Tab-separated table of C-alpha atoms in Angstrom:
chain	number	residue	atom	x	y	z
R	1	UNK	CA	88.285	179.523	128.120
R	2	UNK	CA	87.633	181.173	124.718
R	3	UNK	CA	88.130	184.893	124.309
R	4	UNK	CA	84.960	186.941	124.997
R	5	UNK	CA	85.562	189.008	121.877
R	6	UNK	CA	86.481	187.589	118.451
R	7	UNK	CA	89.141	190.237	117.880
R	8	UNK	CA	90.737	190.080	121.324
R	9	UNK	CA	94.421	189.236	121.379
R	10	UNK	CA	95.123	189.801	117.666
R	11	UNK	CA	98.333	191.518	116.589
R	12	UNK	CA	98.619	193.967	113.698
R	13	UNK	CA	101.719	195.571	112.220
R	14	UNK	CA	101.145	199.021	110.715
R	15	UNK	CA	103.559	201.927	110.395
R	16	UNK	CA	102.515	205.353	111.626
R	17	UNK	CA	104.016	208.689	110.817
R	18	UNK	CA	105.822	210.830	113.396
R	19	UNK	CA	103.821	211.930	116.477
R	20	UNK	CA	101.592	214.942	116.016
R	21	UNK	CA	98.421	216.514	117.387
R	22	UNK	CA	95.532	214.240	118.291
R	23	UNK	CA	93.730	214.666	114.958
R	24	UNK	CA	96.940	213.915	113.087
R	25	UNK	CA	97.349	210.675	115.031
R	26	UNK	CA	93.886	209.489	114.006
R	27	UNK	CA	94.557	210.389	110.357
R	28	UNK	CA	97.888	208.539	110.543
R	29	UNK	CA	96.108	205.361	111.697
R	30	UNK	CA	93.502	205.747	108.955
R	31	UNK	CA	96.116	206.198	106.230
R	32	UNK	CA	98.244	203.311	107.507
R	33	UNK	CA	95.246	200.995	107.327
R	34	UNK	CA	94.216	202.260	103.885
R	35	UNK	CA	97.746	201.663	102.622
R	36	UNK	CA	97.847	198.145	104.031
R	37	UNK	CA	94.512	197.321	102.388
R	38	UNK	CA	95.445	199.013	99.107
R	39	UNK	CA	98.713	197.083	98.878
R	40	UNK	CA	97.029	193.781	99.672
R	41	UNK	CA	98.767	193.240	103.011
R	42	UNK	CA	95.324	193.201	104.610
R	43	UNK	CA	93.147	191.027	102.399
R	44	UNK	CA	89.343	191.196	102.226
R	45	UNK	CA	87.782	189.438	105.202
R	46	UNK	CA	90.842	189.726	107.470
R	47	UNK	CA	89.827	190.446	111.061
R	48	UNK	CA	91.444	193.418	112.788
R	49	UNK	CA	92.323	193.720	116.478
R	50	UNK	CA	89.815	195.154	118.900
R	51	UNK	CA	90.212	198.912	119.356
R	52	UNK	CA	91.547	198.458	122.884
R	53	UNK	CA	94.233	195.988	121.719
R	54	UNK	CA	95.352	198.049	118.723
R	55	UNK	CA	95.487	201.206	120.821
R	56	UNK	CA	97.734	199.419	123.318
R	57	UNK	CA	99.979	198.098	120.527
R	58	UNK	CA	100.348	201.570	118.977
R	59	UNK	CA	100.639	203.452	122.253
R	60	UNK	CA	97.547	205.556	121.483
R	61	UNK	CA	94.309	206.385	123.235
R	62	UNK	CA	91.516	203.900	122.536
R	63	UNK	CA	89.288	206.720	121.310
R	64	UNK	CA	91.817	207.578	118.587
R	65	UNK	CA	91.682	204.043	117.165
R	66	UNK	CA	87.889	203.877	117.572
R	67	UNK	CA	87.470	207.080	115.520
R	68	UNK	CA	89.854	205.762	112.843
R	69	UNK	CA	87.849	202.524	112.542
R	70	UNK	CA	84.571	204.462	112.343
R	71	UNK	CA	85.920	206.675	109.541
R	72	UNK	CA	87.149	203.690	107.511
R	73	UNK	CA	83.837	201.896	108.022
R	74	UNK	CA	82.048	204.981	106.711
R	75	UNK	CA	84.339	205.039	103.654
R	76	UNK	CA	83.728	201.343	102.948
R	77	UNK	CA	87.215	200.084	103.764
R	78	UNK	CA	86.102	198.154	106.845
R	79	UNK	CA	82.963	196.424	108.101
R	80	UNK	CA	81.831	195.766	111.656
R	81	UNK	CA	79.256	193.297	112.888
R	82	UNK	CA	78.319	192.205	116.383
R	83	UNK	CA	80.240	189.061	117.427
R	84	UNK	CA	82.197	189.131	114.138
R	85	UNK	CA	84.513	191.996	114.958
R	86	UNK	CA	85.956	194.557	112.556
R	87	UNK	CA	87.135	193.168	109.209
R	88	UNK	CA	88.491	194.423	105.899
R	89	UNK	CA	85.542	194.990	103.579
R	90	UNK	CA	85.180	192.700	100.594
R	91	UNK	CA	85.219	195.616	98.161
R	92	UNK	CA	87.727	197.874	99.878
R	93	UNK	CA	90.930	196.534	98.352
R	94	UNK	CA	89.348	196.051	94.929
R	95	UNK	CA	88.038	199.615	94.979
R	96	UNK	CA	91.497	200.916	95.843
R	97	UNK	CA	93.092	198.945	93.012
R	98	UNK	CA	90.592	200.331	90.493
R	99	UNK	CA	91.194	203.856	91.705
R	100	UNK	CA	94.971	203.928	91.931
R	101	UNK	CA	96.576	200.999	90.109
R	102	UNK	CA	97.128	200.247	86.420
R	103	UNK	CA	94.719	197.834	84.722
R	104	UNK	CA	95.058	194.344	86.125
R	105	UNK	CA	96.652	191.554	84.149
R	106	UNK	CA	94.326	189.069	82.470
R	107	UNK	CA	93.259	186.234	84.790
R	108	UNK	CA	95.317	183.043	84.650
R	109	UNK	CA	93.875	180.149	82.665
R	110	UNK	CA	91.452	177.994	84.577
R	111	UNK	CA	92.933	174.979	86.308
R	112	UNK	CA	92.193	171.686	84.571
R	113	UNK	CA	89.062	169.979	85.799
R	114	UNK	CA	89.699	167.100	88.176
R	115	UNK	CA	88.562	163.727	86.807
R	116	UNK	CA	85.386	162.361	88.359
R	117	UNK	CA	86.902	158.901	88.775
R	118	UNK	CA	90.320	158.632	90.414
R	119	UNK	CA	92.070	155.266	90.123
R	120	UNK	CA	95.587	156.553	90.728
R	121	UNK	CA	98.033	153.927	91.983
R	122	UNK	CA	100.131	154.314	95.094
R	123	UNK	CA	97.435	155.788	97.302
R	124	UNK	CA	95.196	154.331	100.025
R	125	UNK	CA	91.526	155.092	100.575
R	126	UNK	CA	91.849	158.403	102.407
R	127	UNK	CA	88.238	158.276	103.553
R	128	UNK	CA	89.159	155.225	105.657
R	129	UNK	CA	91.813	157.021	107.693
R	130	UNK	CA	91.340	155.825	111.315
R	131	UNK	CA	90.351	159.232	112.629
R	132	UNK	CA	89.036	158.057	115.993
R	133	UNK	CA	92.021	155.825	116.766
R	134	UNK	CA	94.516	158.462	115.620
R	135	UNK	CA	92.755	161.169	117.620
R	136	UNK	CA	92.819	159.027	120.769
R	137	UNK	CA	96.487	158.185	120.250
R	138	UNK	CA	97.407	161.812	119.631
R	139	UNK	CA	95.516	163.040	122.688
R	140	UNK	CA	97.192	160.427	124.844
R	141	UNK	CA	100.583	161.349	123.411
R	142	UNK	CA	100.064	165.026	124.235
R	143	UNK	CA	98.744	164.316	127.735
R	144	UNK	CA	101.370	161.760	128.719
R	145	UNK	CA	104.485	162.995	126.918
R	146	UNK	CA	107.280	164.007	129.293
R	147	UNK	CA	108.231	167.674	129.235
R	148	UNK	CA	111.501	166.938	127.406
R	149	UNK	CA	109.499	165.552	124.447
R	150	UNK	CA	108.537	169.128	123.549
R	151	UNK	CA	112.161	170.124	123.015
R	152	UNK	CA	114.904	169.064	120.628
R	153	UNK	CA	115.610	165.363	120.838
R	154	UNK	CA	117.501	162.499	119.266
R	155	UNK	CA	117.587	162.958	115.457
R	156	UNK	CA	116.894	159.231	115.167
R	157	UNK	CA	113.433	159.812	116.629
R	158	UNK	CA	111.641	159.055	119.855
R	159	UNK	CA	112.745	155.889	121.577
R	160	UNK	CA	109.087	154.973	122.179
R	161	UNK	CA	108.424	154.754	118.437
R	162	UNK	CA	111.733	153.127	117.581
R	163	UNK	CA	111.109	150.442	120.198
R	164	UNK	CA	107.546	149.809	119.016
R	165	UNK	CA	108.626	149.765	115.365
R	166	UNK	CA	111.507	147.357	115.940
R	167	UNK	CA	109.072	144.904	117.549
R	168	UNK	CA	106.405	145.402	114.865
R	169	UNK	CA	108.754	145.105	111.879
R	170	UNK	CA	110.320	141.985	113.341
R	171	UNK	CA	106.919	140.407	113.971
R	172	UNK	CA	105.225	141.350	110.686
R	173	UNK	CA	108.027	141.739	108.132
R	174	UNK	CA	110.843	139.680	109.652
R	175	UNK	CA	113.155	142.701	109.888
R	176	UNK	CA	116.138	142.270	112.219
R	177	UNK	CA	116.815	145.644	113.785
R	178	UNK	CA	117.379	147.073	117.252
R	179	UNK	CA	115.723	150.358	118.213
R	180	UNK	CA	119.176	151.984	118.228
R	181	UNK	CA	119.576	151.196	114.507
R	182	UNK	CA	116.270	152.755	113.446
R	183	UNK	CA	116.022	156.300	112.097
R	184	UNK	CA	112.609	157.958	111.941
R	185	UNK	CA	112.154	160.267	108.951
R	186	UNK	CA	109.406	162.094	107.073
R	187	UNK	CA	108.349	159.306	104.724
R	188	UNK	CA	110.206	157.345	102.063
R	189	UNK	CA	110.855	160.480	100.011
R	190	UNK	CA	113.093	161.890	102.721
R	191	UNK	CA	114.595	158.479	103.398
R	192	UNK	CA	115.733	158.146	99.788
R	193	UNK	CA	117.112	161.682	99.717
R	194	UNK	CA	119.128	161.088	102.893
R	195	UNK	CA	120.412	157.771	101.590
R	196	UNK	CA	121.475	159.252	98.255
R	197	UNK	CA	123.372	161.986	100.094
R	198	UNK	CA	125.094	159.552	102.458
R	199	UNK	CA	125.954	157.025	99.758
R	200	UNK	CA	127.502	159.788	97.671
R	201	UNK	CA	129.575	160.745	100.702
R	202	UNK	CA	130.888	157.187	101.051
R	203	UNK	CA	132.214	157.127	97.506
R	204	UNK	CA	129.245	155.625	95.648
R	205	UNK	CA	128.982	157.351	92.285
R	206	UNK	CA	126.186	155.435	90.555
R	207	UNK	CA	122.898	154.089	91.908
R	208	UNK	CA	120.898	151.406	90.112
R	209	UNK	CA	117.098	151.716	90.095
R	210	UNK	CA	114.523	149.286	88.760
R	211	UNK	CA	113.026	150.095	85.383
R	212	UNK	CA	110.079	150.716	85.660
R	213	UNK	CA	109.994	152.759	88.872
R	214	UNK	CA	108.493	155.898	90.372
R	215	UNK	CA	109.774	158.910	88.374
R	216	UNK	CA	109.915	160.933	91.589
R	217	UNK	CA	112.304	158.443	93.159
R	218	UNK	CA	114.533	158.521	90.100
R	219	UNK	CA	114.643	162.319	90.278
R	220	UNK	CA	115.548	162.305	93.977
R	221	UNK	CA	118.407	159.885	93.405
R	222	UNK	CA	119.610	161.705	90.299
R	223	UNK	CA	120.101	164.901	92.297
R	224	UNK	CA	123.060	163.250	94.054
R	225	UNK	CA	124.122	160.231	92.015
R	226	UNK	CA	124.269	158.919	88.487
R	227	UNK	CA	121.265	156.642	87.906
R	228	UNK	CA	121.598	153.305	86.129
R	229	UNK	CA	118.539	151.456	84.833
R	230	UNK	CA	118.035	147.788	85.693
R	231	UNK	CA	115.354	145.813	83.876
R	232	UNK	CA	112.564	143.998	85.725
R	233	UNK	CA	110.927	140.802	84.433
R	234	UNK	CA	108.509	138.284	85.943
R	235	UNK	CA	111.226	137.137	88.382
R	236	UNK	CA	112.013	140.631	89.574
R	237	UNK	CA	115.126	142.734	89.106
R	238	UNK	CA	117.654	141.276	86.634
R	239	UNK	CA	120.647	141.047	88.920
R	240	UNK	CA	122.999	140.127	86.085
R	241	UNK	CA	122.719	143.662	84.702
R	242	UNK	CA	124.242	145.007	87.934
R	243	UNK	CA	127.417	142.993	87.425
R	244	UNK	CA	127.964	144.669	84.063
R	245	UNK	CA	127.662	148.221	85.403
R	246	UNK	CA	129.387	150.651	87.744
R	247	UNK	CA	126.593	150.988	90.312
R	248	UNK	CA	127.550	150.132	93.886
R	249	UNK	CA	124.065	150.566	95.324
R	250	UNK	CA	120.598	149.602	94.131
R	251	UNK	CA	117.079	150.680	95.087
R	252	UNK	CA	114.539	147.903	94.659
R	253	UNK	CA	111.116	146.646	95.759
R	254	UNK	CA	111.681	142.904	96.296
R	255	UNK	CA	108.390	142.004	97.985
R	256	UNK	CA	106.084	143.682	95.455
R	257	UNK	CA	107.748	145.501	92.578
R	258	UNK	CA	106.291	148.884	91.780
R	259	UNK	CA	104.555	149.136	89.415
R	260	UNK	CA	104.698	145.648	87.828
R	261	UNK	CA	103.601	143.876	91.021
R	262	UNK	CA	105.975	140.894	90.757
R	263	UNK	CA	107.853	139.411	93.702
R	264	UNK	CA	111.584	138.853	93.392
R	265	UNK	CA	112.295	135.134	93.074
R	266	UNK	CA	114.408	133.334	95.702
R	267	UNK	CA	117.206	132.816	93.167
R	268	UNK	CA	117.299	136.533	92.310
R	269	UNK	CA	117.274	137.446	96.009
R	270	UNK	CA	120.279	135.240	96.637
R	271	UNK	CA	122.062	136.635	93.591
R	272	UNK	CA	121.375	140.217	94.684
R	273	UNK	CA	122.837	139.604	98.127
R	274	UNK	CA	125.879	137.930	96.554
R	275	UNK	CA	126.370	140.939	94.241
R	276	UNK	CA	126.324	143.346	97.195
R	277	UNK	CA	128.835	141.245	99.074
R	278	UNK	CA	131.212	140.909	96.112
R	279	UNK	CA	131.331	144.610	95.277
R	280	UNK	CA	130.945	145.955	98.835
R	281	UNK	CA	127.682	147.474	97.670
R	282	UNK	CA	124.393	148.452	99.267
R	283	UNK	CA	120.811	147.318	98.717
R	284	UNK	CA	118.056	149.817	99.535
R	285	UNK	CA	114.872	147.826	100.117
R	286	UNK	CA	111.701	149.878	99.611
R	287	UNK	CA	108.988	147.910	101.430
R	288	UNK	CA	106.235	150.323	100.495
R	289	UNK	CA	103.180	148.050	100.888
R	290	UNK	CA	104.521	144.926	102.563
R	291	UNK	CA	101.467	144.467	104.811
R	292	UNK	CA	98.984	143.965	101.975
R	293	UNK	CA	98.954	140.333	100.818
R	294	UNK	CA	95.935	138.460	99.470
R	295	UNK	CA	96.651	135.246	97.566
R	296	UNK	CA	99.978	134.083	98.951
R	297	UNK	CA	101.920	133.906	102.155
R	298	UNK	CA	103.698	137.144	103.040
R	299	UNK	CA	107.162	137.521	101.573
R	300	UNK	CA	109.596	138.490	104.317
R	301	UNK	CA	111.930	141.442	104.030
R	302	UNK	CA	115.214	140.869	102.238
R	303	UNK	CA	116.910	142.770	105.061
R	304	UNK	CA	116.482	139.822	107.410
R	305	UNK	CA	119.143	137.877	105.501
R	306	UNK	CA	121.837	140.578	105.566
R	307	UNK	CA	121.088	143.440	107.995
R	308	UNK	CA	124.634	144.733	107.536
R	309	UNK	CA	124.235	145.055	103.776
R	310	UNK	CA	120.537	145.889	103.216
R	311	UNK	CA	119.067	149.287	104.095
R	312	UNK	CA	115.386	148.713	104.863
R	313	UNK	CA	112.970	151.641	104.411
R	314	UNK	CA	109.230	151.972	104.858
R	315	UNK	CA	106.488	154.390	105.824
R	316	UNK	CA	102.845	154.642	106.853
R	317	UNK	CA	101.808	156.341	103.599
R	318	UNK	CA	99.906	153.282	102.326
R	319	UNK	CA	98.751	151.965	105.703
R	320	UNK	CA	97.409	155.274	107.074
R	321	UNK	CA	97.826	158.062	104.534
R	322	UNK	CA	100.497	160.291	102.983
R	323	UNK	CA	99.544	163.172	105.284
R	324	UNK	CA	101.111	161.302	108.208
R	325	UNK	CA	104.719	162.025	107.314
R	326	UNK	CA	106.336	159.168	109.163
R	327	UNK	CA	108.826	156.725	107.719
R	328	UNK	CA	111.832	154.772	108.904
R	329	UNK	CA	115.221	153.465	107.900
R	330	UNK	CA	116.707	150.310	109.412
R	331	UNK	CA	120.348	151.346	109.157
R	332	UNK	CA	123.320	149.008	108.749
R	333	UNK	CA	125.929	149.930	111.377
R	334	UNK	CA	128.338	151.514	108.872
R	335	UNK	CA	125.683	153.941	107.640
R	336	UNK	CA	124.001	154.855	110.927
R	337	UNK	CA	126.209	157.745	112.003
R	338	UNK	CA	126.295	159.530	108.614
R	339	UNK	CA	122.531	159.044	108.215
R	340	UNK	CA	121.858	160.529	111.665
R	341	UNK	CA	124.074	163.496	110.794
R	342	UNK	CA	122.290	163.993	107.461
R	343	UNK	CA	118.907	163.861	109.179
R	344	UNK	CA	120.014	166.377	111.795
R	345	UNK	CA	121.201	168.798	109.122
R	346	UNK	CA	118.068	168.281	107.016
R	347	UNK	CA	115.421	169.139	109.623
R	348	UNK	CA	116.838	168.105	113.014
R	349	UNK	CA	113.962	165.779	113.859
R	350	UNK	CA	110.611	164.467	112.650
R	351	UNK	CA	107.536	165.896	114.474
R	352	UNK	CA	107.433	164.286	117.891
R	353	UNK	CA	103.738	164.139	118.781
R	354	UNK	CA	102.987	162.170	115.613
R	355	UNK	CA	105.781	159.766	116.505
R	356	UNK	CA	104.309	159.193	119.947
R	357	UNK	CA	100.825	158.727	118.476
R	358	UNK	CA	102.091	156.061	116.062
R	359	UNK	CA	103.905	154.332	118.914
R	360	UNK	CA	100.605	154.241	120.799
R	361	UNK	CA	98.804	152.727	117.775
R	362	UNK	CA	101.474	150.049	117.476
R	363	UNK	CA	101.605	149.213	121.184
R	364	UNK	CA	97.825	149.103	121.600
R	365	UNK	CA	97.198	146.855	118.583
R	366	UNK	CA	95.087	149.534	116.881
R	367	UNK	CA	97.526	149.661	113.948
R	368	UNK	CA	97.189	145.909	113.346
R	369	UNK	CA	93.414	146.162	113.642
R	370	UNK	CA	93.297	148.947	111.061
R	371	UNK	CA	95.484	146.980	108.659
R	372	UNK	CA	93.310	143.864	108.957
R	373	UNK	CA	90.225	145.932	108.191
R	374	UNK	CA	91.851	147.599	105.190
R	375	UNK	CA	93.222	144.287	103.871
R	376	UNK	CA	89.720	142.811	103.776
R	377	UNK	CA	88.322	145.873	102.041
R	378	UNK	CA	91.115	146.115	99.487
R	379	UNK	CA	90.846	142.413	98.678
R	380	UNK	CA	87.138	142.845	97.920
R	381	UNK	CA	87.996	145.760	95.650
R	382	UNK	CA	90.700	143.724	93.923
R	383	UNK	CA	88.245	140.872	93.369
R	384	UNK	CA	85.673	143.287	91.942
R	385	UNK	CA	88.222	144.544	89.431
R	386	UNK	CA	89.263	141.000	88.466
R	387	UNK	CA	85.649	139.982	87.787
R	388	UNK	CA	84.852	143.165	85.892
R	389	UNK	CA	87.873	142.845	83.588
R	390	UNK	CA	87.066	139.202	82.876
R	391	UNK	CA	83.418	139.967	82.128
R	392	UNK	CA	83.652	143.283	80.283
R	393	UNK	CA	86.924	143.352	78.351
R	394	UNK	CA	87.897	141.172	75.375
R	395	UNK	CA	89.808	137.936	76.037
R	396	UNK	CA	93.150	139.497	75.142
R	397	UNK	CA	92.965	141.840	78.111
R	398	UNK	CA	94.368	140.546	81.386
R	399	UNK	CA	95.352	141.620	84.877
R	400	UNK	CA	98.723	141.059	86.521
R	401	UNK	CA	100.354	141.943	89.823
R	402	UNK	CA	97.168	141.201	91.735
R	403	UNK	CA	98.450	138.951	94.540
R	404	UNK	CA	99.379	141.888	96.745
R	405	UNK	CA	99.443	145.652	97.076
R	406	UNK	CA	96.985	148.392	96.178
R	407	UNK	CA	97.193	148.388	92.384
R	408	UNK	CA	97.059	146.099	89.366
R	409	UNK	CA	98.334	146.168	85.794
R	410	UNK	CA	95.642	146.064	83.095
R	411	UNK	CA	97.314	144.732	79.960
R	412	UNK	CA	95.395	145.445	76.783
R	413	UNK	CA	95.188	143.243	73.666
R	414	UNK	CA	98.271	143.678	71.507
R	415	UNK	CA	96.335	143.129	68.273
R	416	UNK	CA	94.139	146.245	68.605
R	417	UNK	CA	96.744	148.704	67.366
R	418	UNK	CA	96.416	150.763	70.548
R	419	UNK	CA	99.054	153.163	71.771
R	420	UNK	CA	99.301	154.902	75.123
R	421	UNK	CA	98.716	158.357	73.647
R	422	UNK	CA	95.305	157.272	72.390
R	423	UNK	CA	94.502	155.497	75.644
R	424	UNK	CA	95.462	158.565	77.666
R	425	UNK	CA	93.250	160.810	75.539
R	426	UNK	CA	90.310	158.440	75.978
R	427	UNK	CA	90.780	158.389	79.750
R	428	UNK	CA	90.790	162.170	79.911
R	429	UNK	CA	87.663	162.347	77.783
R	430	UNK	CA	85.969	159.804	80.055
R	431	UNK	CA	87.049	161.740	83.168
R	432	UNK	CA	89.024	158.777	84.517
R	433	UNK	CA	92.442	159.049	86.128
R	434	UNK	CA	94.791	156.070	85.937
R	435	UNK	CA	98.477	155.860	85.072
R	436	UNK	CA	99.953	154.521	81.857
R	437	UNK	CA	102.681	151.957	82.401
R	438	UNK	CA	104.888	153.936	80.031
R	439	UNK	CA	104.978	156.782	82.563
R	440	UNK	CA	107.145	154.601	84.796
R	441	UNK	CA	109.429	153.215	82.092
R	442	UNK	CA	112.665	154.897	81.059
R	443	UNK	CA	114.569	154.838	77.805
R	444	UNK	CA	113.925	152.247	75.129
R	445	UNK	CA	111.886	150.118	77.531
R	446	UNK	CA	109.063	152.647	77.361
R	447	UNK	CA	108.958	152.698	73.575
R	448	UNK	CA	108.948	148.903	73.272
R	449	UNK	CA	106.402	148.031	75.954
R	450	UNK	CA	102.865	147.037	74.886
R	451	UNK	CA	100.078	149.336	76.108
R	452	UNK	CA	99.063	148.827	79.731
R	453	UNK	CA	97.477	150.725	82.596
R	454	UNK	CA	98.495	150.903	86.258
R	455	UNK	CA	95.182	150.997	88.115
R	456	UNK	CA	94.961	151.819	91.800
R	457	UNK	CA	91.965	150.057	93.282
R	458	UNK	CA	92.419	151.579	96.752
R	459	UNK	CA	92.120	155.263	95.892
R	460	UNK	CA	88.363	155.891	95.552
R	461	UNK	CA	86.158	155.905	98.604
R	462	UNK	CA	84.007	152.786	99.031
R	463	UNK	CA	80.854	154.377	97.637
R	464	UNK	CA	82.661	155.656	94.529
R	465	UNK	CA	84.663	152.545	93.675
R	466	UNK	CA	82.118	150.615	91.581
R	467	UNK	CA	81.360	153.691	89.484
R	468	UNK	CA	85.062	154.307	88.908
R	469	UNK	CA	85.632	150.726	87.690
R	470	UNK	CA	82.599	150.931	85.383
R	471	UNK	CA	83.848	154.226	83.956
R	472	UNK	CA	87.352	152.827	83.368
R	473	UNK	CA	86.143	149.694	81.607
R	474	UNK	CA	83.669	151.727	79.576
R	475	UNK	CA	86.553	153.821	78.276
R	476	UNK	CA	88.625	150.736	77.438
R	477	UNK	CA	85.717	149.027	75.646
R	478	UNK	CA	85.197	152.155	73.602
R	479	UNK	CA	88.743	151.910	72.240
R	480	UNK	CA	87.653	148.920	70.139
């Protein structure tokens, strides 16, 4: 049952002077509140406790607090309205600053205006988050969770989710993992950080990462290990470059390389597994959008061929949304114990109710249903982009990486004399957000690459998508 008074049950910390006569007590409360407002500890609009509650907290008579409130209301420090309680007045703190403080510093520069059209890659359509299904799953998780679920648990995560995930990943991605070998974490970002820490502890000194790749992932790895670049071509990661280096682990995206969108060829997959076996190395497989396939049969996880050598990692960031901080690591036996220890020391465990809600989505089939719906919608968006590029851009422009995922590469004509600096300026002027391919390339590869854009066709809401594509292509046509 809600509280009958909006201010009932609120706590407030203020410091009073030593006890004195009744009038002195009231003045002490008044001055303590003025000081808290003046110093900004009580911001404009903050609700204060009811007089009865504050009197009880301070060990004073209710009338003393009531008189203090009335005096501060009269002075303009506080306001009181029926059903809204007593609050700090909007002008009280500002008035105190003008009266007692030195001139304020100049205001900070205005934040840059957000582009009207957001085609950022690596994000799903947030407006399509399955609110109703998630709400039902979360309510059921809270109602049916055993009492021990609200305490500290296994750092690997709830057995309900690990069991559901093991079945799902085996069915949909071909992953071979038992629930005992799964570790639930807070998305791929944490997974990569834990892996870098553990690999460093096992004696790995250098980690190879595809070039191009997410700059954030490179930074996470570089905090623990030396990073070695490995080139990607239309067959995927160039495994031969690993043999010439000192890396004993590699992070890659075999099913759908980010951002180029290529799938690693069977020959390269076999060569990568052979490299790991020969050097006693590790393969970290980032299966970031493995469920989204349009024009070809799904490519199974590399992990299925060597579960003892491939560390498989994924998350729900693309399927549901980045706000649901749930990811997983299918751990080879040799790495399980150190990874569990690293997770325990990092944050002990991933939030439990969310784990139970995801388990419910998986077990009920609601997760599969959501993915089927999103796949159909994203394919229509992809097809819209393909048609628009073909119809509105010159023949030299082309799309690549469109068979799967949530983004595509728009390659611009090489004979137009365009550079990415000019393209970026035109996008900003047209209020369009997309990523330049050069932002993902490192070293000489970035300087040598022809101009291209990484366009996320999943990011805008459905009603805004057509306008975003028109705006993007309008900018590109205007470049000449």
